[in-house]
Short mmCIF file of C-alpha atoms in Angstrom, two decimals:
data_model
loop_
_atom_site.label_atom_id
_atom_site.label_comp_id
_atom_site.label_asym_id
_atom_site.label_seq_id
_atom_site.Cartn_x
_atom_site.Cartn_y
_atom_site.Cartn_z
CA MET A 200 163.01 53.75 236.27
CA HIS A 201 161.96 51.52 239.18
CA THR A 202 162.67 47.83 238.73
CA LYS A 203 159.76 45.72 237.27
CA PHE A 204 159.16 42.11 238.11
CA ILE A 205 157.95 39.10 236.19
CA PHE A 206 157.12 35.75 237.85
CA VAL A 207 156.98 32.66 235.77
CA THR A 208 155.11 29.68 237.24
CA GLY A 209 154.11 26.24 235.66
CA GLY A 210 151.11 24.00 235.77
CA VAL A 211 149.80 20.62 234.62
CA VAL A 212 153.14 18.71 234.47
CA SER A 213 156.77 19.42 235.06
CA SER A 214 159.48 19.89 232.27
CA LEU A 215 157.27 22.29 230.26
CA GLY A 216 160.09 24.64 229.69
CA LYS A 217 159.51 27.43 232.07
CA GLY A 218 163.23 28.20 232.22
CA LEU A 219 163.52 28.47 228.48
CA THR A 220 160.39 30.68 228.28
CA ALA A 221 161.97 32.95 230.98
CA ALA A 222 165.23 33.07 229.09
CA ALA A 223 163.65 33.70 225.86
CA LEU A 224 161.62 36.54 227.26
CA GLY A 225 164.78 37.86 228.77
CA THR A 226 166.41 37.92 225.31
CA LEU A 227 163.57 39.91 223.87
CA LEU A 228 163.54 42.40 226.59
CA GLU A 229 167.31 42.84 226.45
CA ASN A 230 167.11 43.43 222.79
CA ARG A 231 164.68 46.32 223.69
CA GLY A 232 167.42 48.02 225.52
CA LEU A 233 166.45 46.90 228.96
CA LYS A 234 168.81 45.56 231.63
CA VAL A 235 167.49 42.27 232.62
CA THR A 236 168.42 39.67 235.30
CA LEU A 237 166.86 36.28 236.11
CA GLN A 238 166.61 33.97 239.09
CA LYS A 239 165.22 30.53 239.91
CA PHE A 240 163.34 29.43 243.04
CA ASP A 241 163.59 25.73 243.62
CA PRO A 242 161.11 24.18 246.14
CA TYR A 243 163.26 21.19 247.02
CA LEU A 244 164.89 20.94 250.45
CA ASN A 245 168.51 20.34 249.23
CA VAL A 246 170.66 23.39 249.93
CA ASP A 247 171.79 23.27 246.37
CA PRO A 248 171.92 20.58 243.53
CA GLY A 249 175.64 20.13 244.13
CA THR A 250 175.23 16.66 245.84
CA MET A 251 172.36 15.54 243.66
CA SER A 252 172.74 12.78 241.05
CA PRO A 253 172.40 13.87 237.35
CA TYR A 254 169.73 11.12 237.23
CA GLN A 255 167.77 13.25 239.72
CA HIS A 256 168.30 16.69 238.55
CA GLY A 257 170.29 16.91 235.35
CA GLU A 258 173.65 18.68 235.24
CA VAL A 259 174.78 21.04 237.98
CA TYR A 260 175.55 24.45 236.47
CA VAL A 261 178.37 26.29 238.09
CA LEU A 262 178.67 30.07 238.22
CA ASP A 263 181.58 32.48 238.41
CA ASP A 264 181.26 32.83 242.31
CA GLY A 265 181.39 29.05 242.76
CA ALA A 266 177.51 28.51 243.23
CA GLU A 267 176.31 25.18 242.18
CA THR A 268 172.89 25.82 240.76
CA ASP A 269 170.04 24.60 238.75
CA LEU A 270 170.56 23.95 234.99
CA ASP A 271 167.94 26.59 234.05
CA LEU A 272 170.58 29.28 235.03
CA GLY A 273 172.51 27.93 232.06
CA HIS A 274 169.57 28.88 229.85
CA TYR A 275 169.57 32.31 231.49
CA GLU A 276 173.21 32.94 230.83
CA ARG A 277 173.20 31.53 227.20
CA PHE A 278 170.11 33.48 226.08
CA THR A 279 171.13 36.91 227.72
CA SER A 280 174.21 38.79 228.59
CA THR A 281 173.56 38.80 232.31
CA LYS A 282 176.21 37.36 234.66
CA LEU A 283 174.51 35.39 237.48
CA GLY A 284 175.78 34.50 240.97
CA ARG A 285 174.80 32.68 244.08
CA ILE A 286 171.94 35.21 244.75
CA ASN A 287 170.15 34.16 241.50
CA ASN A 288 169.27 30.61 242.76
CA LEU A 289 167.29 29.98 245.87
CA THR A 290 166.02 26.62 247.21
CA SER A 291 163.71 25.80 250.06
CA GLY A 292 166.74 24.25 251.80
CA GLN A 293 168.47 27.62 251.82
CA VAL A 294 165.37 29.40 252.97
CA TYR A 295 164.60 27.19 255.94
CA GLN A 296 168.34 26.99 256.82
CA ARG A 297 168.37 30.81 257.05
CA VAL A 298 165.15 31.00 258.95
CA LEU A 299 166.30 28.33 261.52
CA ASN A 300 169.67 30.00 262.03
CA ASN A 301 167.81 33.34 262.60
CA GLU A 302 165.72 31.61 265.19
CA ARG A 303 168.66 30.14 267.03
CA GLU A 304 170.38 33.55 267.08
CA GLY A 305 167.17 35.07 268.62
CA LYS A 306 166.49 37.31 265.78
CA TYR A 307 162.77 36.75 266.00
CA LEU A 308 162.66 37.94 269.55
CA GLY A 309 160.95 34.88 270.87
CA LYS A 310 158.11 34.93 268.38
CA THR A 311 156.70 31.61 266.99
CA VAL A 312 158.44 30.95 263.72
CA GLN A 313 155.98 30.15 260.87
CA VAL A 314 155.82 29.76 257.22
CA ILE A 315 153.85 33.09 257.11
CA PRO A 316 155.46 35.56 257.69
CA HIS A 317 158.99 34.23 258.43
CA VAL A 318 159.58 31.93 255.46
CA THR A 319 157.64 34.07 252.96
CA ASP A 320 159.61 37.19 254.18
CA GLU A 321 162.80 35.48 253.51
CA ILE A 322 161.83 34.66 249.97
CA LYS A 323 160.54 38.22 249.34
CA ASN A 324 163.94 39.62 250.72
CA ARG A 325 165.76 37.53 248.00
CA ILE A 326 163.66 39.28 245.27
CA ARG A 327 164.43 42.67 246.80
CA ASP A 328 168.13 41.89 247.11
CA ILE A 329 168.49 40.88 243.50
CA ALA A 330 166.81 44.02 242.34
CA GLU A 331 168.99 46.19 244.40
CA LYS A 332 172.28 44.38 243.75
CA SER A 333 171.73 43.93 239.98
CA LYS A 334 170.23 47.47 239.29
CA ALA A 335 168.17 45.69 236.61
CA ASP A 336 165.23 47.27 234.91
CA VAL A 337 163.40 43.93 234.85
CA VAL A 338 163.82 40.97 237.19
CA ILE A 339 162.44 37.67 235.96
CA THR A 340 161.83 34.98 238.56
CA GLU A 341 160.96 31.44 237.66
CA ILE A 342 159.24 29.34 240.39
CA GLY A 343 160.34 25.64 240.05
CA GLY A 344 157.91 22.78 240.30
CA THR A 345 154.24 22.60 239.35
CA THR A 346 151.39 24.68 240.74
CA GLY A 347 149.66 22.61 243.44
CA ASP A 348 152.91 20.95 244.69
CA ILE A 349 152.82 21.12 248.43
CA GLU A 350 156.47 22.19 248.68
CA GLY A 351 156.02 25.09 246.25
CA LEU A 352 153.20 26.86 248.23
CA PRO A 353 155.46 29.13 250.22
CA PHE A 354 156.92 30.52 247.16
CA LEU A 355 153.63 31.12 245.50
CA GLU A 356 152.37 32.78 248.68
CA ALA A 357 155.50 34.98 248.79
CA ILE A 358 155.15 36.19 245.18
CA ARG A 359 151.49 36.93 245.83
CA GLU A 360 152.42 39.03 248.79
CA PHE A 361 155.23 40.75 246.84
CA ALA A 362 152.87 41.77 244.02
CA LEU A 363 150.46 43.29 246.42
CA GLU A 364 153.27 45.35 247.97
CA ALA A 365 154.85 46.30 244.64
CA GLY A 366 151.61 47.69 243.24
CA HIS A 367 149.83 47.73 240.00
CA GLY A 368 151.91 48.08 236.86
CA ASN A 369 154.98 46.73 238.52
CA VAL A 370 154.46 42.97 238.39
CA VAL A 371 153.41 40.48 235.64
CA PHE A 372 152.55 36.89 236.30
CA ILE A 373 153.09 34.40 233.40
CA HIS A 374 151.84 30.97 233.82
CA VAL A 375 153.21 28.18 231.53
CA THR A 376 150.83 25.36 230.90
CA TYR A 377 150.08 22.41 228.67
CA VAL A 378 147.46 21.97 226.05
CA PRO A 379 147.57 18.19 225.21
CA PHE A 380 146.62 16.81 221.83
CA ILE A 381 144.44 13.61 222.42
CA ARG A 382 145.31 11.54 219.33
CA ALA A 383 142.31 9.18 219.66
CA ALA A 384 139.85 12.18 219.66
CA GLY A 385 141.99 14.16 217.15
CA GLU A 386 141.73 17.44 219.17
CA LEU A 387 143.48 19.71 221.64
CA LYS A 388 142.14 19.76 225.17
CA THR A 389 142.02 22.90 227.34
CA LYS A 390 140.66 21.40 230.47
CA PRO A 391 144.15 20.75 232.14
CA THR A 392 145.07 24.53 231.50
CA GLN A 393 141.72 25.50 233.10
CA GLN A 394 142.30 23.31 236.19
CA SER A 395 145.89 24.52 236.54
CA VAL A 396 144.90 28.28 236.43
CA ALA A 397 141.97 27.59 238.86
CA LYS A 398 144.55 25.99 241.22
CA LEU A 399 146.73 29.19 240.83
CA ARG A 400 143.75 31.49 241.46
CA GLU A 401 142.82 29.60 244.73
CA ILE A 402 146.21 30.65 245.91
CA GLY A 403 145.47 34.29 245.01
CA ILE A 404 147.42 34.73 241.87
CA THR A 405 145.64 35.56 238.55
CA PRO A 406 148.17 35.15 235.60
CA HIS A 407 148.31 38.10 233.10
CA VAL A 408 149.78 35.87 230.35
CA LEU A 409 149.32 32.13 229.61
CA VAL A 410 152.04 30.50 227.65
CA CYS A 411 150.46 27.41 226.25
CA ARG A 412 152.87 24.59 225.43
CA THR A 413 151.42 22.46 222.57
CA GLU A 414 152.29 20.07 219.77
CA ARG A 415 149.69 21.47 217.46
CA PRO A 416 148.86 25.22 216.71
CA LEU A 417 146.06 26.80 218.68
CA ASN A 418 143.24 28.13 216.56
CA LYS A 419 141.13 31.15 217.31
CA GLU A 420 138.26 29.21 218.88
CA LEU A 421 140.64 27.49 221.42
CA ARG A 422 142.29 30.77 222.32
CA GLN A 423 138.95 32.32 222.89
CA LYS A 424 137.90 29.39 225.15
CA ILE A 425 141.14 29.48 227.17
CA SER A 426 140.84 33.29 227.48
CA LEU A 427 137.21 32.97 228.81
CA PHE A 428 137.58 30.16 231.17
CA CYS A 429 140.92 31.29 232.62
CA ASN A 430 140.00 35.00 232.90
CA VAL A 431 143.02 35.99 230.72
CA PRO A 432 142.62 38.58 227.88
CA TYR A 433 142.64 36.94 224.39
CA GLU A 434 145.97 38.61 223.54
CA GLY A 435 147.46 37.13 226.80
CA VAL A 436 146.94 33.51 225.50
CA VAL A 437 150.35 32.76 223.83
CA GLU A 438 151.05 29.73 221.76
CA GLU A 439 154.50 28.09 222.46
CA LYS A 440 154.57 25.18 220.03
CA ASP A 441 157.27 22.57 220.21
CA VAL A 442 160.18 23.79 218.12
CA ASP A 443 161.26 22.08 214.95
CA HIS A 444 165.07 22.59 215.09
CA SER A 445 166.37 24.24 218.12
CA ILE A 446 165.54 25.88 221.49
CA TYR A 447 166.93 29.09 219.93
CA GLU A 448 163.80 29.38 218.00
CA VAL A 449 161.87 30.26 221.18
CA PRO A 450 162.54 33.98 221.40
CA LEU A 451 161.42 34.42 217.79
CA MET A 452 158.33 32.36 218.38
CA LEU A 453 157.31 34.43 221.38
CA GLN A 454 158.09 37.69 219.37
CA ARG A 455 155.75 36.54 216.67
CA GLU A 456 153.17 36.08 219.42
CA ARG A 457 153.85 39.67 220.48
CA MET A 458 154.40 38.44 223.97
CA ASP A 459 157.13 41.03 224.66
CA ASP A 460 154.84 43.89 223.55
CA LEU A 461 152.20 42.61 225.93
CA VAL A 462 154.61 42.45 228.79
CA CYS A 463 156.05 45.82 228.21
CA ARG A 464 152.55 47.28 228.01
CA LEU A 465 151.54 45.62 231.29
CA LEU A 466 154.73 46.91 233.04
CA ARG A 467 154.32 50.42 231.38
CA LEU A 468 157.64 50.19 229.79
CA ASP A 469 158.15 52.54 226.84
CA VAL A 470 160.85 50.92 224.89
CA PRO A 471 161.60 50.25 221.22
CA ALA A 472 160.89 46.91 219.54
CA SER A 473 163.41 44.11 219.64
CA ASN A 474 165.86 43.78 216.72
CA MET A 475 166.35 40.11 216.49
CA SER A 476 168.24 40.00 213.15
CA HIS A 477 171.46 38.51 214.79
CA TRP A 478 169.29 35.82 216.42
CA GLN A 479 167.80 34.99 212.95
CA ASP A 480 171.35 34.57 211.59
CA ILE A 481 172.18 32.12 214.45
CA LEU A 482 168.99 30.08 213.55
CA ARG A 483 169.90 30.02 209.92
CA LYS A 484 173.26 28.46 210.78
CA ILE A 485 171.53 25.91 212.94
CA ILE A 486 168.77 25.06 210.45
CA ALA A 487 170.65 25.30 207.10
CA PRO A 488 174.46 25.00 207.87
CA GLN A 489 176.94 24.94 205.00
CA GLN A 490 178.61 21.70 206.37
CA ARG A 491 177.93 18.84 208.80
CA VAL A 492 180.02 16.62 211.05
CA ARG A 493 179.45 13.87 213.66
CA ILE A 494 180.97 14.10 217.19
CA GLY A 495 181.23 11.26 219.66
CA MET A 496 180.53 12.13 223.32
CA VAL A 497 181.75 9.25 225.49
CA GLY A 498 180.18 9.49 229.00
CA LYS A 499 178.32 7.55 231.61
CA TYR A 500 175.09 9.39 231.74
CA THR A 501 174.35 9.20 228.07
CA GLY A 502 170.78 7.89 228.48
CA LEU A 503 169.83 11.10 230.42
CA LYS A 504 168.97 14.09 228.18
CA ASP A 505 169.92 16.88 230.64
CA ALA A 506 173.07 15.29 232.20
CA TYR A 507 175.38 17.02 229.67
CA LYS A 508 173.06 19.98 228.79
CA SER A 509 175.75 22.69 228.71
CA VAL A 510 178.16 20.41 226.82
CA ASP A 511 175.51 19.66 224.22
CA GLU A 512 174.85 23.41 223.82
CA ALA A 513 178.49 24.35 223.60
CA ILE A 514 179.17 21.81 220.88
CA GLY A 515 176.26 23.34 218.91
CA HIS A 516 177.74 26.79 219.52
CA GLY A 517 181.04 25.53 218.04
CA GLY A 518 178.98 24.39 215.01
CA ILE A 519 177.41 27.87 214.64
CA ALA A 520 180.90 29.49 214.72
CA ASN A 521 181.88 27.22 211.83
CA ASP A 522 178.58 27.37 209.98
CA CYS A 523 178.49 23.65 210.55
CA GLY A 524 175.65 21.39 211.77
CA VAL A 525 176.81 18.93 214.51
CA GLU A 526 175.25 15.62 215.20
CA ILE A 527 176.22 14.38 218.70
CA GLU A 528 176.32 10.63 219.06
CA LYS A 529 176.16 9.72 222.83
CA ILE A 530 178.39 6.76 223.46
CA GLU A 531 178.14 4.81 226.73
CA ALA A 532 181.74 4.34 227.96
CA GLU A 533 180.97 0.94 229.42
CA ASP A 534 179.95 -0.35 225.92
CA LEU A 535 183.43 0.41 224.25
CA LYS A 536 185.48 -2.66 223.45
CA PRO A 537 189.12 -2.77 222.15
CA ASP A 538 188.28 -5.04 219.33
CA GLU A 539 185.17 -3.16 218.27
CA ILE A 540 186.07 0.53 218.90
CA ARG A 541 187.15 1.12 215.15
CA LYS A 542 183.63 0.05 214.20
CA GLN A 543 182.02 1.99 217.06
CA PHE A 544 183.91 5.12 216.13
CA LYS A 545 183.28 4.88 212.30
CA GLY A 546 182.05 8.08 210.79
CA LEU A 547 182.92 10.22 213.82
CA ALA A 548 185.03 13.41 213.27
CA GLY A 549 185.91 13.98 216.84
CA ILE A 550 185.71 12.70 220.36
CA LEU A 551 184.71 14.58 223.49
CA ILE A 552 184.94 13.26 226.96
CA PRO A 553 182.93 15.43 229.44
CA GLY A 554 183.25 15.75 233.28
CA GLY A 555 181.96 13.24 235.71
CA PHE A 556 182.41 11.45 239.04
CA GLY A 557 182.92 7.76 240.00
CA ASP A 558 184.80 4.97 238.28
CA ARG A 559 182.10 3.43 236.21
CA GLY A 560 183.13 3.63 232.57
CA VAL A 561 186.60 4.95 233.18
CA GLU A 562 188.43 2.22 231.32
CA GLY A 563 186.11 2.76 228.38
CA LYS A 564 186.98 6.57 228.40
CA ILE A 565 190.62 5.73 228.52
CA LEU A 566 190.17 3.39 225.57
CA ALA A 567 188.37 6.26 223.63
CA ALA A 568 191.26 8.76 224.47
CA ARG A 569 193.84 6.25 223.31
CA TYR A 570 192.01 5.76 220.02
CA ALA A 571 191.72 9.44 219.37
CA ARG A 572 195.42 10.12 220.15
CA GLU A 573 196.78 7.07 218.03
CA HIS A 574 194.54 7.82 215.07
CA GLY A 575 194.89 11.67 214.90
CA LEU A 576 191.15 12.00 215.59
CA PRO A 577 190.24 15.49 217.14
CA TYR A 578 189.86 15.09 220.91
CA LEU A 579 188.44 17.52 223.62
CA GLY A 580 188.52 16.56 227.22
CA LEU A 581 186.69 18.38 229.90
CA CYS A 582 187.52 18.13 233.57
CA LEU A 583 187.57 14.28 233.97
CA GLY A 584 188.22 14.17 230.23
CA MET A 585 191.62 15.93 230.95
CA GLN A 586 192.35 13.43 233.66
CA ILE A 587 191.50 10.47 231.48
CA ALA A 588 193.90 11.86 228.66
CA THR A 589 196.66 12.10 231.36
CA ILE A 590 196.17 8.61 232.59
CA GLU A 591 196.06 7.20 229.03
CA PHE A 592 199.25 8.92 228.03
CA GLY A 593 201.06 7.77 231.08
CA ARG A 594 200.12 4.29 230.61
CA HIS A 595 200.66 3.87 226.92
CA VAL A 596 203.29 6.49 225.97
CA LEU A 597 205.33 6.91 229.16
CA GLY A 598 205.08 3.20 230.15
CA LEU A 599 203.72 4.01 233.57
CA GLU A 600 202.06 0.78 234.20
CA GLY A 601 198.93 1.10 236.47
CA ALA A 602 198.83 4.84 236.10
CA HIS A 603 195.55 6.06 237.52
CA SER A 604 193.75 8.64 239.58
CA THR A 605 193.57 8.18 243.33
CA GLU A 606 189.81 8.83 242.96
CA PHE A 607 189.50 5.47 241.29
CA ASN A 608 192.41 3.48 242.69
CA LYS A 609 194.18 4.68 245.85
CA GLU A 610 196.79 1.99 245.58
CA SER A 611 198.02 2.97 242.06
CA PRO A 612 201.73 2.71 241.68
CA HIS A 613 201.59 5.89 239.60
CA PRO A 614 198.96 8.27 240.92
CA VAL A 615 199.24 10.80 238.01
CA ILE A 616 195.93 12.31 239.21
CA ALA A 617 195.65 13.04 242.91
CA LEU A 618 193.48 14.78 245.36
CA LEU A 619 193.98 18.48 245.79
CA GLU A 620 195.98 19.06 248.97
CA GLU A 621 193.31 21.29 250.50
CA GLN A 622 190.71 18.57 249.84
CA GLU A 623 192.48 15.91 251.97
CA ASN A 624 190.49 16.52 255.23
CA VAL A 625 187.18 17.52 253.70
CA THR A 626 184.27 15.45 254.85
CA ASN A 627 181.31 17.84 253.95
CA LEU A 628 180.53 17.09 250.22
CA GLY A 629 178.38 20.23 249.58
CA GLY A 630 180.06 23.26 248.11
CA THR A 631 183.65 22.04 249.12
CA MET A 632 185.08 21.35 245.72
CA ARG A 633 187.40 23.91 243.86
CA LEU A 634 184.54 25.86 242.45
CA GLY A 635 183.91 28.87 240.32
CA ALA A 636 185.98 31.13 238.04
CA GLN A 637 189.75 30.88 238.46
CA GLU A 638 192.57 32.59 236.50
CA VAL A 639 194.26 30.45 233.86
CA ASP A 640 197.63 31.48 232.42
CA ILE A 641 198.10 30.29 228.76
CA GLU A 642 201.42 29.49 227.32
CA VAL A 643 202.74 31.58 224.58
CA GLY A 644 202.95 29.70 221.28
CA SER A 645 200.52 27.04 222.36
CA LEU A 646 197.36 25.90 220.39
CA ALA A 647 195.40 27.10 223.40
CA ALA A 648 196.91 30.69 223.02
CA ARG A 649 195.83 30.65 219.30
CA LEU A 650 192.41 29.64 220.08
CA TYR A 651 191.83 32.02 222.90
CA GLY A 652 193.75 34.92 221.42
CA ALA A 653 194.76 35.74 224.89
CA PHE A 654 197.37 34.71 227.60
CA VAL A 655 195.13 35.17 230.66
CA VAL A 656 191.50 33.86 230.92
CA HIS A 657 189.02 33.01 233.70
CA GLU A 658 187.29 29.71 233.58
CA ARG A 659 184.79 27.90 235.86
CA HIS A 660 185.87 24.78 237.87
CA ARG A 661 184.22 22.07 239.74
CA HIS A 662 186.61 19.28 240.86
CA ARG A 663 188.56 17.85 243.69
CA TYR A 664 191.46 15.98 241.77
CA GLU A 665 194.34 17.47 239.85
CA PHE A 666 197.37 16.59 237.83
CA ASN A 667 200.13 15.24 240.12
CA ASN A 668 203.13 17.61 239.74
CA ALA A 669 205.56 14.83 240.74
CA TYR A 670 205.06 13.53 237.13
CA ARG A 671 205.22 16.87 235.30
CA GLU A 672 208.82 16.54 234.01
CA ARG A 673 208.25 13.12 232.76
CA TYR A 674 205.22 14.10 230.77
CA VAL A 675 206.90 17.18 229.32
CA ASN A 676 209.83 14.98 228.14
CA GLY A 677 207.47 12.49 226.62
CA GLY A 678 205.73 15.13 224.34
CA PHE A 679 202.87 16.26 226.70
CA ARG A 680 202.47 20.08 226.57
CA PHE A 681 201.00 21.91 229.73
CA SER A 682 199.70 25.02 227.88
CA GLY A 683 197.70 26.38 230.74
CA THR A 684 198.39 26.60 234.48
CA SER A 685 196.82 28.35 237.49
CA ALA A 686 197.84 31.87 238.24
CA GLU A 687 200.64 30.65 240.56
CA GLY A 688 201.76 28.09 237.98
CA GLN A 689 201.17 25.36 240.45
CA LEU A 690 197.99 23.60 239.04
CA VAL A 691 197.74 22.19 235.47
CA GLU A 692 194.80 23.65 233.72
CA LEU A 693 195.28 22.84 230.08
CA ILE A 694 197.11 20.05 228.25
CA GLU A 695 197.67 19.41 224.55
CA ILE A 696 199.78 17.14 222.24
CA PRO A 697 201.52 19.38 219.81
CA GLU A 698 202.21 16.64 217.17
CA HIS A 699 198.46 15.74 217.11
CA PRO A 700 196.04 17.72 214.79
CA PHE A 701 193.94 18.60 217.77
CA PHE A 702 194.28 16.97 221.17
CA VAL A 703 193.31 19.37 223.92
CA ALA A 704 191.86 18.90 227.29
CA CYS A 705 191.26 21.19 230.26
CA GLN A 706 190.58 20.82 233.99
CA PHE A 707 187.93 23.47 233.98
CA HIS A 708 184.36 23.51 232.42
CA PRO A 709 184.41 25.80 229.39
CA GLU A 710 180.95 24.81 228.35
CA PHE A 711 179.67 27.12 231.15
CA HIS A 712 180.95 30.20 229.33
CA SER A 713 179.65 29.34 225.93
CA LYS A 714 176.71 31.25 224.16
CA PRO A 715 175.17 30.88 220.70
CA ASN A 716 176.28 34.39 219.82
CA ALA A 717 179.71 33.91 221.53
CA PRO A 718 180.85 30.32 221.22
CA HIS A 719 183.70 29.28 223.41
CA PRO A 720 187.13 29.31 221.80
CA LEU A 721 187.87 25.67 222.67
CA PHE A 722 184.55 24.35 221.20
CA ARG A 723 184.95 26.56 218.15
CA GLY A 724 188.48 25.20 217.58
CA PHE A 725 187.32 21.57 218.22
CA ILE A 726 184.55 21.75 215.65
CA ALA A 727 186.86 23.46 213.08
CA ALA A 728 189.41 20.51 213.66
CA ALA A 729 186.60 17.93 213.42
CA LEU A 730 185.45 19.66 210.10
CA ALA A 731 189.00 19.46 208.66
CA TRP A 732 189.28 15.81 209.65
CA SER A 733 186.01 15.15 207.97
CA GLN A 734 187.01 16.79 204.82
CA ARG A 735 190.25 14.87 204.80
CA ALA A 736 188.42 11.70 205.25
CA ASP A 737 186.07 12.43 202.40
CA THR A 738 189.00 13.21 200.17
CA ALA A 739 190.83 10.04 201.20
CA GLY A 740 187.45 8.12 200.60
#
């Protein structure tokens, strides 16, 4: 079977959920027996989001091959079984960088370099490359931004050209739009959708399917109106109402709308219907769990919804594994005070410190780690969270006054966390950290070994600083266990405190390998420990 192509665009406003829609459709098609891969085209001029602030772009999602990518690739991996790589995320920065390098090398044979055909050809080449390398039955490509944005025009032109070349029956255009509810008038309005589709048609693209994001259900009359004015068949007007409980409802919502049936028909794919019973079981555990716990996440970007997106999702996956609902309380690290922390942590069954950069809030995080260690409260540290636990233990257990990371204090008398040797002369910030999947050897008999059920795993990294091995013996003698190391045993990857009910921290980012139907072992174990803590607290209370 030849590869089929689906292009997902968006209109009216940003943040409509194009990535979730693409991922949910991928789930449905995969459950029909098709091999699916997804890719994201981002119109911004950054080469990748690796140097962008979370306030600008949300989290940076890291892939096995070390690519720093858009957070939507996290949705793609969590909703499907596909393993993504550098080729699955393309930015305008990468396109123009490639085109200009080609021009400097004389590959255009002296021709004038233009958006059409040189930039659009580069974009089309990426679509062909991913189809060839993935051997997928269906490639779903999401175009970032909003239709009408000037920076997105080359991508829209490229997919218009690609559809013409691919031929009828091989390409489907899906446009995600917004149908707002005007409270004063008490009605839904279709005009923004009409205008957005008109803008898309001006570019030369007529959508086959309109996914209408809405707060209220679309009645038959509204669907008929949208169909008529947007030149889309009635069955192609798909309602995507705001979900009540979880983003994992979206695939079932689209299945009820028979969107996957329509897409398969348009692409001439003769495949059986999706069996989504396992997905329904996941939703049951999210909507009506047997038990509940509260987890405190201590960070510095707590006011930004997408800054810790993968961590939020992985915590929820840990809850699914334990049939337990998890309420995440975001705690700003700078707000923690020694004389108030007992009150601030009241009712929490566990503390998680995620990754991050910069020294803001570091002392608050150290205070949180100390509280968790001294009170037997389950603790999970990720990347910076492991470094924080190391600093805290050095200061308050080993008596290493002033222990710190050289990232925050270059003059520390005890630099228990220090810059990786290969990072010392790095001046270019983009793509130069220790990135991607690395082998981790797990110590026999450790809690980590019990959680993983394995002694060798591969986990994704994104950092420049590591545990300083000059202090390793002192930490071991003090009761700190190094339960995971790099393949050659040189770098510390996992730490735990054996006397503690659950005190585990890792230098890597396990959240990037967690899925709702395959929760990561560390998150599964963390939530199980939090549940046990909560039950003990209830008994004691």
